[in-house]
Coordinates of C-alpha atoms and ligand atoms in Angstrom, one line a residue:
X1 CA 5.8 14.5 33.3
X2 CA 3.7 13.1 30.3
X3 CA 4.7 14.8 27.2
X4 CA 2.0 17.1 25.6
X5 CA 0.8 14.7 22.3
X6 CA -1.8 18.2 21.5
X7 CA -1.7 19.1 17.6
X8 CA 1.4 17.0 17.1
X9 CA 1.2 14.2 14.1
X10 CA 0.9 12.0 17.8
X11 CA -2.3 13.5 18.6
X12 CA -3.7 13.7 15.4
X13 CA -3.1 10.0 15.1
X14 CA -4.7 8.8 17.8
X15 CA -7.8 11.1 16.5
X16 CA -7.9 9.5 13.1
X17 CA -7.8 5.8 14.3
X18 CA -10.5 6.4 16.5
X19 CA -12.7 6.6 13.4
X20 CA -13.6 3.7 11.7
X21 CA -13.1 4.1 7.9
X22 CA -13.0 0.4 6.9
X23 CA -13.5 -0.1 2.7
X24 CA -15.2 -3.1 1.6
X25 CA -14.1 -4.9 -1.7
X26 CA -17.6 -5.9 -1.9
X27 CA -19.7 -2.5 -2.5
X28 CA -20.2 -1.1 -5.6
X29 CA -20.3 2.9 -4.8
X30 CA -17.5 5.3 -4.7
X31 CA -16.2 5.9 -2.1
X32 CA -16.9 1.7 -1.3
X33 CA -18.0 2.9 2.4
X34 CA -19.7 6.2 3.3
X35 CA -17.8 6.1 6.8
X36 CA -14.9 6.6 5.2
X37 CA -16.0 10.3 4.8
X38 CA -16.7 10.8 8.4
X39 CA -12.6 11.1 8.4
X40 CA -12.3 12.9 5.3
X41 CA -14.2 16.0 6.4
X42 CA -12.2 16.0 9.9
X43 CA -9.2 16.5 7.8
X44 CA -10.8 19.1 5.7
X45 CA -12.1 20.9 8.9
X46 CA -8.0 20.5 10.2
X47 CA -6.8 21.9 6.7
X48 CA -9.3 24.6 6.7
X49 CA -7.6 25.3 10.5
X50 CA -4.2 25.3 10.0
X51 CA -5.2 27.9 6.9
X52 CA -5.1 25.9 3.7
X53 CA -8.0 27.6 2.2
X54 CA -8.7 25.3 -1.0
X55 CA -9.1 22.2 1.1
X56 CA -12.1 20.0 0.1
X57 CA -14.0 16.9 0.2
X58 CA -14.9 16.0 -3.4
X59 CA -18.2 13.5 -4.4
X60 CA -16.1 10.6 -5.0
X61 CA -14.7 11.1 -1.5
X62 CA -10.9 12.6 -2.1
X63 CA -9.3 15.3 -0.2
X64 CA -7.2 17.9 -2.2
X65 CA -5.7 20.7 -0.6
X66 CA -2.8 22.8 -1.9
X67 CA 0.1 25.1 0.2
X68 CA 1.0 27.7 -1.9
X69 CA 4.4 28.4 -2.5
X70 CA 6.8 31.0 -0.9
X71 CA 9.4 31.1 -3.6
X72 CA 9.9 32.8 -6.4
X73 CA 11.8 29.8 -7.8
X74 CA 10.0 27.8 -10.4
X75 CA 10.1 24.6 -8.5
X76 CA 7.6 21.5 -9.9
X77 CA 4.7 20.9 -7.7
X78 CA 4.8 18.0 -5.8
X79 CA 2.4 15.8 -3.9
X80 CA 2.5 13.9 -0.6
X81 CA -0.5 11.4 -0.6
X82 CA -1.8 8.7 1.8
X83 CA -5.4 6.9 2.2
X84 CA -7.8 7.2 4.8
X85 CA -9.5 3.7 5.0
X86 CA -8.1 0.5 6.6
X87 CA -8.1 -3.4 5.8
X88 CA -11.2 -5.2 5.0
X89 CA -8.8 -7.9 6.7
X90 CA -9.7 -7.1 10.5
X91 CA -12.3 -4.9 12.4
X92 CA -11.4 -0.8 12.8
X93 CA -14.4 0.0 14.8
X94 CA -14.2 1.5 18.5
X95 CA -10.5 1.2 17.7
X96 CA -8.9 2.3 21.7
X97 CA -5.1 3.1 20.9
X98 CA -2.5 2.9 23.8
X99 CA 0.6 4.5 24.3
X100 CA 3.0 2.4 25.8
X101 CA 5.8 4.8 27.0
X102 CA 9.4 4.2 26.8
X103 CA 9.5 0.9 25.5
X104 CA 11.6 -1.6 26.9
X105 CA 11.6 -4.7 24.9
X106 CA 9.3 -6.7 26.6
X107 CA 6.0 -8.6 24.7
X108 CA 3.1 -6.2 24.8
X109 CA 0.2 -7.9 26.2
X110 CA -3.4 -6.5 24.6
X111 CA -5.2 -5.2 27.8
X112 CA -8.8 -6.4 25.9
X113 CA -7.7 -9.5 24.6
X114 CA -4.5 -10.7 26.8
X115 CA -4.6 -13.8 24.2
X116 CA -3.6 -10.9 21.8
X117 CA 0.4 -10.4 22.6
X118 CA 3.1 -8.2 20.4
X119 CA 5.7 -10.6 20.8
X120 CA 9.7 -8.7 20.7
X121 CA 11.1 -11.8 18.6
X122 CA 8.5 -11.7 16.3
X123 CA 8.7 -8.2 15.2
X124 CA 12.4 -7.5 13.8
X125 CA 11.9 -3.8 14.0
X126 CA 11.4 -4.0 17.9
X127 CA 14.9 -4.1 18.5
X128 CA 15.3 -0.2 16.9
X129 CA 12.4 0.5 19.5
X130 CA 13.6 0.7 22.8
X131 CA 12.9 3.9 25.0
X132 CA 11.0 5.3 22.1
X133 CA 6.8 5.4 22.6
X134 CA 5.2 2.8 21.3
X135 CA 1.1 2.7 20.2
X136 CA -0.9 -0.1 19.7
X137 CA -4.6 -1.2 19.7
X138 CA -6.5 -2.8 22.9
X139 CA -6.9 -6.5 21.4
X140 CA -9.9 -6.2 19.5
X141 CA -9.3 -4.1 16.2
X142 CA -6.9 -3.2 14.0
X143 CA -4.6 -0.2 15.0
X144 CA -4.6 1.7 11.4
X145 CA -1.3 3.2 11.5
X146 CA -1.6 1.7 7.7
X147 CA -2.2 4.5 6.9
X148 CA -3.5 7.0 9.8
X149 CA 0.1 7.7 10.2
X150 CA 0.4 8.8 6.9
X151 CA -2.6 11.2 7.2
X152 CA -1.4 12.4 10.7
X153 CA 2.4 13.1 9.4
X154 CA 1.2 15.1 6.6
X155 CA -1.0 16.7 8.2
X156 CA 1.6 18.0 11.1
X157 CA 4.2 18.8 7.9
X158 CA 1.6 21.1 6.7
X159 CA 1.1 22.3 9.8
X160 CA 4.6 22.9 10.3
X161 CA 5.2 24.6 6.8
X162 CA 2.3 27.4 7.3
X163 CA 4.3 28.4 10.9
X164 CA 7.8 28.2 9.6
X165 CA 7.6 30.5 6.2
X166 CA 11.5 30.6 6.4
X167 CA 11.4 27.5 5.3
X168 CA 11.0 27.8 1.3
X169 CA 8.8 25.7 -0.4
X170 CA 7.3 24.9 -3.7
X171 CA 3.4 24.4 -4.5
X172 CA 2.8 21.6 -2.3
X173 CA -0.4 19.6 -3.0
X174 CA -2.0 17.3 -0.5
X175 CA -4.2 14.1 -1.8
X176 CA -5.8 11.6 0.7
X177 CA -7.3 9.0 -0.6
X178 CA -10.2 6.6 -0.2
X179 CA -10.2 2.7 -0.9
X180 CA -6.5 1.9 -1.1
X181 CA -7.1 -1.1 0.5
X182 CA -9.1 -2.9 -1.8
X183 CA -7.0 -1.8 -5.3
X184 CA -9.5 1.6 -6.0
X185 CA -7.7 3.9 -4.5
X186 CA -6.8 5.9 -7.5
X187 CA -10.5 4.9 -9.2
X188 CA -11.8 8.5 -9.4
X189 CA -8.7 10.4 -8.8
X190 CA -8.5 13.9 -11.0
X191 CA -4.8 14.2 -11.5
X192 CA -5.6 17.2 -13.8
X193 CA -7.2 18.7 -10.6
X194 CA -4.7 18.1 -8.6
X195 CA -2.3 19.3 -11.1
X196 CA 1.4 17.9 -9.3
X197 CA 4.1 17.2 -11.1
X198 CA 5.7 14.1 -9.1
X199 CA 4.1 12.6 -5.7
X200 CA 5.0 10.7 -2.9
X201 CA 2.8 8.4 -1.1
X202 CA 3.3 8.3 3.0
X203 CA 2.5 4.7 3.4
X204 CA 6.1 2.7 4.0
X205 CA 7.2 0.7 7.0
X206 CA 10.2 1.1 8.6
X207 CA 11.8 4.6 9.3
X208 CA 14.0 5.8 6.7
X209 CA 12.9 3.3 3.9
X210 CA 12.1 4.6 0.2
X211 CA 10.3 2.3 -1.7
X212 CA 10.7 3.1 -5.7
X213 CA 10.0 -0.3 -7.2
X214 CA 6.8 -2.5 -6.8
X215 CA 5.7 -5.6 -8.4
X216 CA 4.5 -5.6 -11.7
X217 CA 1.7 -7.7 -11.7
X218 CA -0.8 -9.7 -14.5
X219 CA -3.6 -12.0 -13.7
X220 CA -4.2 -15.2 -15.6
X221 CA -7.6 -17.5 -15.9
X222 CA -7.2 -21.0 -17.4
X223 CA -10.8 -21.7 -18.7
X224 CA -10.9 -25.6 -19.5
X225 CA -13.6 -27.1 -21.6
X226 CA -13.5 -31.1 -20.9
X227 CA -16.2 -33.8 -22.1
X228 CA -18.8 -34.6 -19.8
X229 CA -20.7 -38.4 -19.8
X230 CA -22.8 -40.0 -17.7
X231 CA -20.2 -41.3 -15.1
X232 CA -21.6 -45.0 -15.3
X233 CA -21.4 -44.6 -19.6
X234 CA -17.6 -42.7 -19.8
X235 CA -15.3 -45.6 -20.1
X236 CA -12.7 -44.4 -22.9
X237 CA -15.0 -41.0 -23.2
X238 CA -15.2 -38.6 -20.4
X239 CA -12.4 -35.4 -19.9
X240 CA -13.1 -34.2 -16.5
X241 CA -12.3 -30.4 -16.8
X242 CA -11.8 -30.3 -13.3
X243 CA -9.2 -33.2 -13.5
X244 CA -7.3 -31.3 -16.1
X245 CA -7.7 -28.1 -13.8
X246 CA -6.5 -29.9 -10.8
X247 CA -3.7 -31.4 -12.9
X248 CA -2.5 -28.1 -14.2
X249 CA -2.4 -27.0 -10.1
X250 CA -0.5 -29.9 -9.5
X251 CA 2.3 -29.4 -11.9
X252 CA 3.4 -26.2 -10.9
X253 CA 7.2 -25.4 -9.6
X254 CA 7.0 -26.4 -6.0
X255 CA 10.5 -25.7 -5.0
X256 CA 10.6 -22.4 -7.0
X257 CA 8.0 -20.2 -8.5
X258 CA 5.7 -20.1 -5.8
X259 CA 5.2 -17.4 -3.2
X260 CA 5.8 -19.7 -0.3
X261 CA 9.3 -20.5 -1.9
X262 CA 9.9 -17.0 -2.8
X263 CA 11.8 -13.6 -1.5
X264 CA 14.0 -10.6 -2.4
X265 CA 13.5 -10.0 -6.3
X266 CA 12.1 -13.5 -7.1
X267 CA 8.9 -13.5 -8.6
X268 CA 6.2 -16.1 -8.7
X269 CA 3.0 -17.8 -10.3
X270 CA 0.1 -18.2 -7.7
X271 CA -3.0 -20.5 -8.3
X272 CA -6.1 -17.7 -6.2
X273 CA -9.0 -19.8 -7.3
X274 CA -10.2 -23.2 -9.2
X275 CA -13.7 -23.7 -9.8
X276 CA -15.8 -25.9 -12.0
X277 CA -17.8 -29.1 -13.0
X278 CA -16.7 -32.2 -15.3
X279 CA -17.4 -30.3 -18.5
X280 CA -16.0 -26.8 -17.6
X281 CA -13.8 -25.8 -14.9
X282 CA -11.4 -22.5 -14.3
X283 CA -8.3 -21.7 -13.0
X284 CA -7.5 -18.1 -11.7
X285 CA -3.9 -16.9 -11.1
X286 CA -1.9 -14.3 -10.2
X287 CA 1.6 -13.6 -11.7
X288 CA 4.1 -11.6 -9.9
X289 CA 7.8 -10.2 -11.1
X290 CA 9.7 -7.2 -11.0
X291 CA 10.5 -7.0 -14.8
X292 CA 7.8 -7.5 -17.8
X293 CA 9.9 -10.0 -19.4
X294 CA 10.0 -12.1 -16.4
X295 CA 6.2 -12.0 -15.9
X296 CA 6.0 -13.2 -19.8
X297 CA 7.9 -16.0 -18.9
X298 CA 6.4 -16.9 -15.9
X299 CA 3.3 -16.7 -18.1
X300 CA 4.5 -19.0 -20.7
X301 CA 6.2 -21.6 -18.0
X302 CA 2.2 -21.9 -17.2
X303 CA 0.8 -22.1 -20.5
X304 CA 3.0 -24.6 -21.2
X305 CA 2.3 -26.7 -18.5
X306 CA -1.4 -26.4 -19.3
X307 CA -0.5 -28.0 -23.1
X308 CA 1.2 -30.5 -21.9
X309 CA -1.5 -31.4 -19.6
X310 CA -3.9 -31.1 -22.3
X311 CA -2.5 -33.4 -24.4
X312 CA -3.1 -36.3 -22.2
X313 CA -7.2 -35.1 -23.1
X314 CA -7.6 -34.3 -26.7
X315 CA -10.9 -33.6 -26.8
X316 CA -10.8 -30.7 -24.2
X317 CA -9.9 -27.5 -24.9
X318 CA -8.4 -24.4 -22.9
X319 CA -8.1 -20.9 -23.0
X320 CA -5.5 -18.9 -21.4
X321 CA -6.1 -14.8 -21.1
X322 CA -3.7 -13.0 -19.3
X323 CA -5.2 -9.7 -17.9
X324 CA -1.9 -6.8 -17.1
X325 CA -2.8 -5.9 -13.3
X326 CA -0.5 -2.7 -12.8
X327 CA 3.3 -2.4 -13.6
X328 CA 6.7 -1.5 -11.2
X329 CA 6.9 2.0 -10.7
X330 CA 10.5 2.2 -11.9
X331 CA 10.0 1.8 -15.1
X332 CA 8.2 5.6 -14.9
X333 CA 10.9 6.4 -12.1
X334 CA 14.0 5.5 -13.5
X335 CA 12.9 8.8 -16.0
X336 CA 12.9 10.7 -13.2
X337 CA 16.0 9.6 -10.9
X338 CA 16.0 13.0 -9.0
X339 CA 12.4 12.3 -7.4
X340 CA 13.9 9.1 -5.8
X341 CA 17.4 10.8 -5.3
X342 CA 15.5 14.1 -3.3
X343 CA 13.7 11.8 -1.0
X344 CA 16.7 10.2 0.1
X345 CA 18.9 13.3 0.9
X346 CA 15.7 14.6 2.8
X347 CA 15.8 11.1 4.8
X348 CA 19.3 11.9 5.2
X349 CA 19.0 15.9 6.4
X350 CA 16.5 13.9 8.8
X351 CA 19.3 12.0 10.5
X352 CA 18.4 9.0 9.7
X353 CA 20.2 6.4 7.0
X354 CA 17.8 5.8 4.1
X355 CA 17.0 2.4 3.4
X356 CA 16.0 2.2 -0.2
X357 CA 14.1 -1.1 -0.8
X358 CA 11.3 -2.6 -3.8
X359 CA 7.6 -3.3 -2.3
X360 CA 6.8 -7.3 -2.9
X361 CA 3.5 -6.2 -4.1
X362 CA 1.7 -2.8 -5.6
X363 CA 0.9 0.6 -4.1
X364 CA -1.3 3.1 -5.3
X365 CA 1.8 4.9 -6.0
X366 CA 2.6 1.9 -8.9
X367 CA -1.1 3.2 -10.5
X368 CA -0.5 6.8 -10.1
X369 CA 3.1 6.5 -11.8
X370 CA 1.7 5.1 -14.8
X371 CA -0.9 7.4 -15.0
X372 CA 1.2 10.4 -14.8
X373 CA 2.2 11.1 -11.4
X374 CA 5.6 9.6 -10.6
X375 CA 5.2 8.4 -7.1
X376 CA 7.6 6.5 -4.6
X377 CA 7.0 5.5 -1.4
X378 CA 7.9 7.0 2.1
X379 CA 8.0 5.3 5.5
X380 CA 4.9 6.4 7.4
X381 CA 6.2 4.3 10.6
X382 CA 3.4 1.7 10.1
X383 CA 4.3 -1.9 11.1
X384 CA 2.4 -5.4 11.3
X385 CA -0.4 -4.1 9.4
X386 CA -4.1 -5.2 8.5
X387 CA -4.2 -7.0 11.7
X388 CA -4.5 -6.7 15.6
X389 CA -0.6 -6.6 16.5
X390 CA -0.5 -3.4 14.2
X391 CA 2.4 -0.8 15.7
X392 CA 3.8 2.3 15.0
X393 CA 5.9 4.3 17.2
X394 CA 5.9 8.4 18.5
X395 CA 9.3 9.2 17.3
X396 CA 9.0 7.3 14.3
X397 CA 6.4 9.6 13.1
X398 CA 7.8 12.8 14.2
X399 CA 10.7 11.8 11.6
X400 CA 8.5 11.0 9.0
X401 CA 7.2 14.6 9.7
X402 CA 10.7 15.9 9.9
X403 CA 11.4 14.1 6.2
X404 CA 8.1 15.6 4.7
X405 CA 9.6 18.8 5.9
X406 CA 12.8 18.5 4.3
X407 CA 11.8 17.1 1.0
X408 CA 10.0 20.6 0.1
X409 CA 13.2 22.2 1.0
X410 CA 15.0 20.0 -0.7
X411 CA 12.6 20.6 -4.1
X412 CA 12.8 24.5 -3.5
X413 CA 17.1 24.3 -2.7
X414 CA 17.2 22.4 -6.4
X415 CA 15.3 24.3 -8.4
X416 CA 16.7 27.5 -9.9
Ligands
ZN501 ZN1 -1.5 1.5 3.2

């Protein structure tokens, strides 16, 4: 017998990803892609369903919905949030997800592109897979379980929390997102609106990990100012800016430093773009570290190597402006160790050993902690995402569900 998948987070899922919500980095309106919305008012009409009766779609193109509370504790009102659009990075339209039932280790061959195959050895979190349900994409698209899951698990936790009033909750707001994929997902968020206390974004790999540091993050541009000549005329006079720029690339830590040498907590200074002419030429970075003070050192390993580069030229000139990107979320969190410490016993109440772990890059839960909304991140399921390999697995969801669940108890159990 098939198990039933109706109005589970399973069903939901394969819904959701049948809508293509891809963002684009390129557009200049909010939300960055109308389809996007197409999405968002299915999971207002769901909301509106399972009888959540302030859920709406607002003109920037977020969902807000809130669950009141049962309690007559005063328990703070917390969030769960995930995003409805997928990568830039690879196709989401006519997206045909498969189940592949009771998985038994093997590769997964893509039925529409059989040059497209999941490989078991190159996916660690296979291994943890086998007999569970598996869903993938056909071959052609991406899956977007990054962050469909997300959506779907909420969704069926809400679902779950309307038909189970035993189980005693706090306000419980619901956010989803637009344009997390392209760094404005939080662009036209109303956290007044919305009015939580602490959040927690559904967006995490592996079951049972809790992500509650990120990256902090600054962006540098070297803007060099050499001495242009006629090439046939320069002996003794031309600077070549983009010499100097190329020279600057050249002397950066190989061994060290760099993301391809990097892992773990190590941080790192990444050339993104070099452009230019003899007379002018730029340099565009991006520094990575998990501590402020280690990003300012990064940052002054590179300005010094752009002096001591510019001394071999002294008549070119360089400026170096550092722009702050966003900043690890536990510098907020550490203040609020019991929004990290609930999530884990709720992992735990789920069966499952929590896997606490820091993200090598930012989440729109870094942007909404420093804006006011403390905000770690959950496991959603999601794995090998912004591509055509993308997985995420039945059972892997319904514990996500089960988590979501047991967090608002968990909130309503503490409170007094
Ligand atoms: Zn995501």
């Amino acid at each position: 017998m098939l198990k039933n998948y109706r109005n589970t987070a399973t069903e939901r899922f394969l819904r959701y990803v049948q809508i293509d919500t891809q963002s684009d980095p390129n557009s200049k309106t909010q939300p960055s892609t109308a389809k996007q919305q197409n999405l968002s008012k299915i999971l207002v009409e769901e909301l509106l369903e399972i009888g959540i009766e302030d859920a709406h779609l607002d003109e920037f193109g977020y969902v807000y919905a809130t669950i009141p509370s049962n309690s007559t504790k005063d328990i703070p009102k917390i969030c769960f949030c995930s995003h409805v659009d997928t990568s830039p990075d690879c196709t989401g339209e006519n997206v045909k997800p498969i189940i592949h039932k009771n998985y038994q280790g093997q590769d997964l061959i893509l039925p529409d592109d059989n040059t497209q195959i999941i490989q078991f050895s190159a996916h660690e979190d296979l291994a943890s897979q086998i007999g569970n349900d598996l869903i993938t994409a056909s071959g052609t698209t991406l899956l977007g379980a990054d962050n469909k899951a997300g959506l779907a698990e909420i969704m069926d936790a809400a679902s779950h929390l309307i038909n189970n009033p035993e189980i005693k909750h706090g306000t419980i707001k619901i956010l989803f997102t637009p344009d997390e994929e392209i760094g404005r997902g939080t662009a036209a968020v109303d956290l007044k609106k919305l009015g939580a206390d602490f959040g927690y974004t559904i967006d995490g790999e592996t079951l049972g990990s809790l992500e509650d540091e990120t990256f902090s993050a600054d962006a540098v541009k070297i803007s060099i100012t050499g001495v242009s000549q006629h090439p046939g005329f320069a002996k003794g006079r031309m600077e070549s800016a983009l010499k100097i720029a190329s020279e600057i690339v050249a002397r950066l830590p190989k061994n060290t430093l760099s993301p391809e040498s990097t892992e773990g907590i190590e941080g790192f200074i990444h050339p993104t773009n070099i452009a230019g002419m003899v007379e002018m030429a730029t340099v565009e970075f991006i520094i990575r570290d998990f501590t402020v003070e280690k990003l300012h050192a990064h940052e002054l390993v590179l300005s010094e190597i752009m002096n001591n580069v510019l001394r071999n030229y002294p008549n070119s000139k360089a400026t170096f402006e550092v722009h702050e990107q966003y900043r690890n979320m536990k510098e907020v969190l550490d203040k609020f160790p019991h929004v990290t410490e609930f999530a884990l016993e709720a992992i735990k109440r789920s069966g499952i050993e929590p896997n606490r772990r820091s993200i090598r890059g930012g989440t729109d839960g870094s942007r909404l902690s420093f804006m006011g909304l403390p905000c770690p991140n959950i496991f959603a399921g999601e794995h090998a995402f912004h591509g055509k390999h993308e997985w995420v697995s039945v059972q892997d969801m319904e514990k996500a569900v089960e988590t979501i669940v047991n967090l608002c108890a968990v909130w309503e159990e503490m409170s007094v």
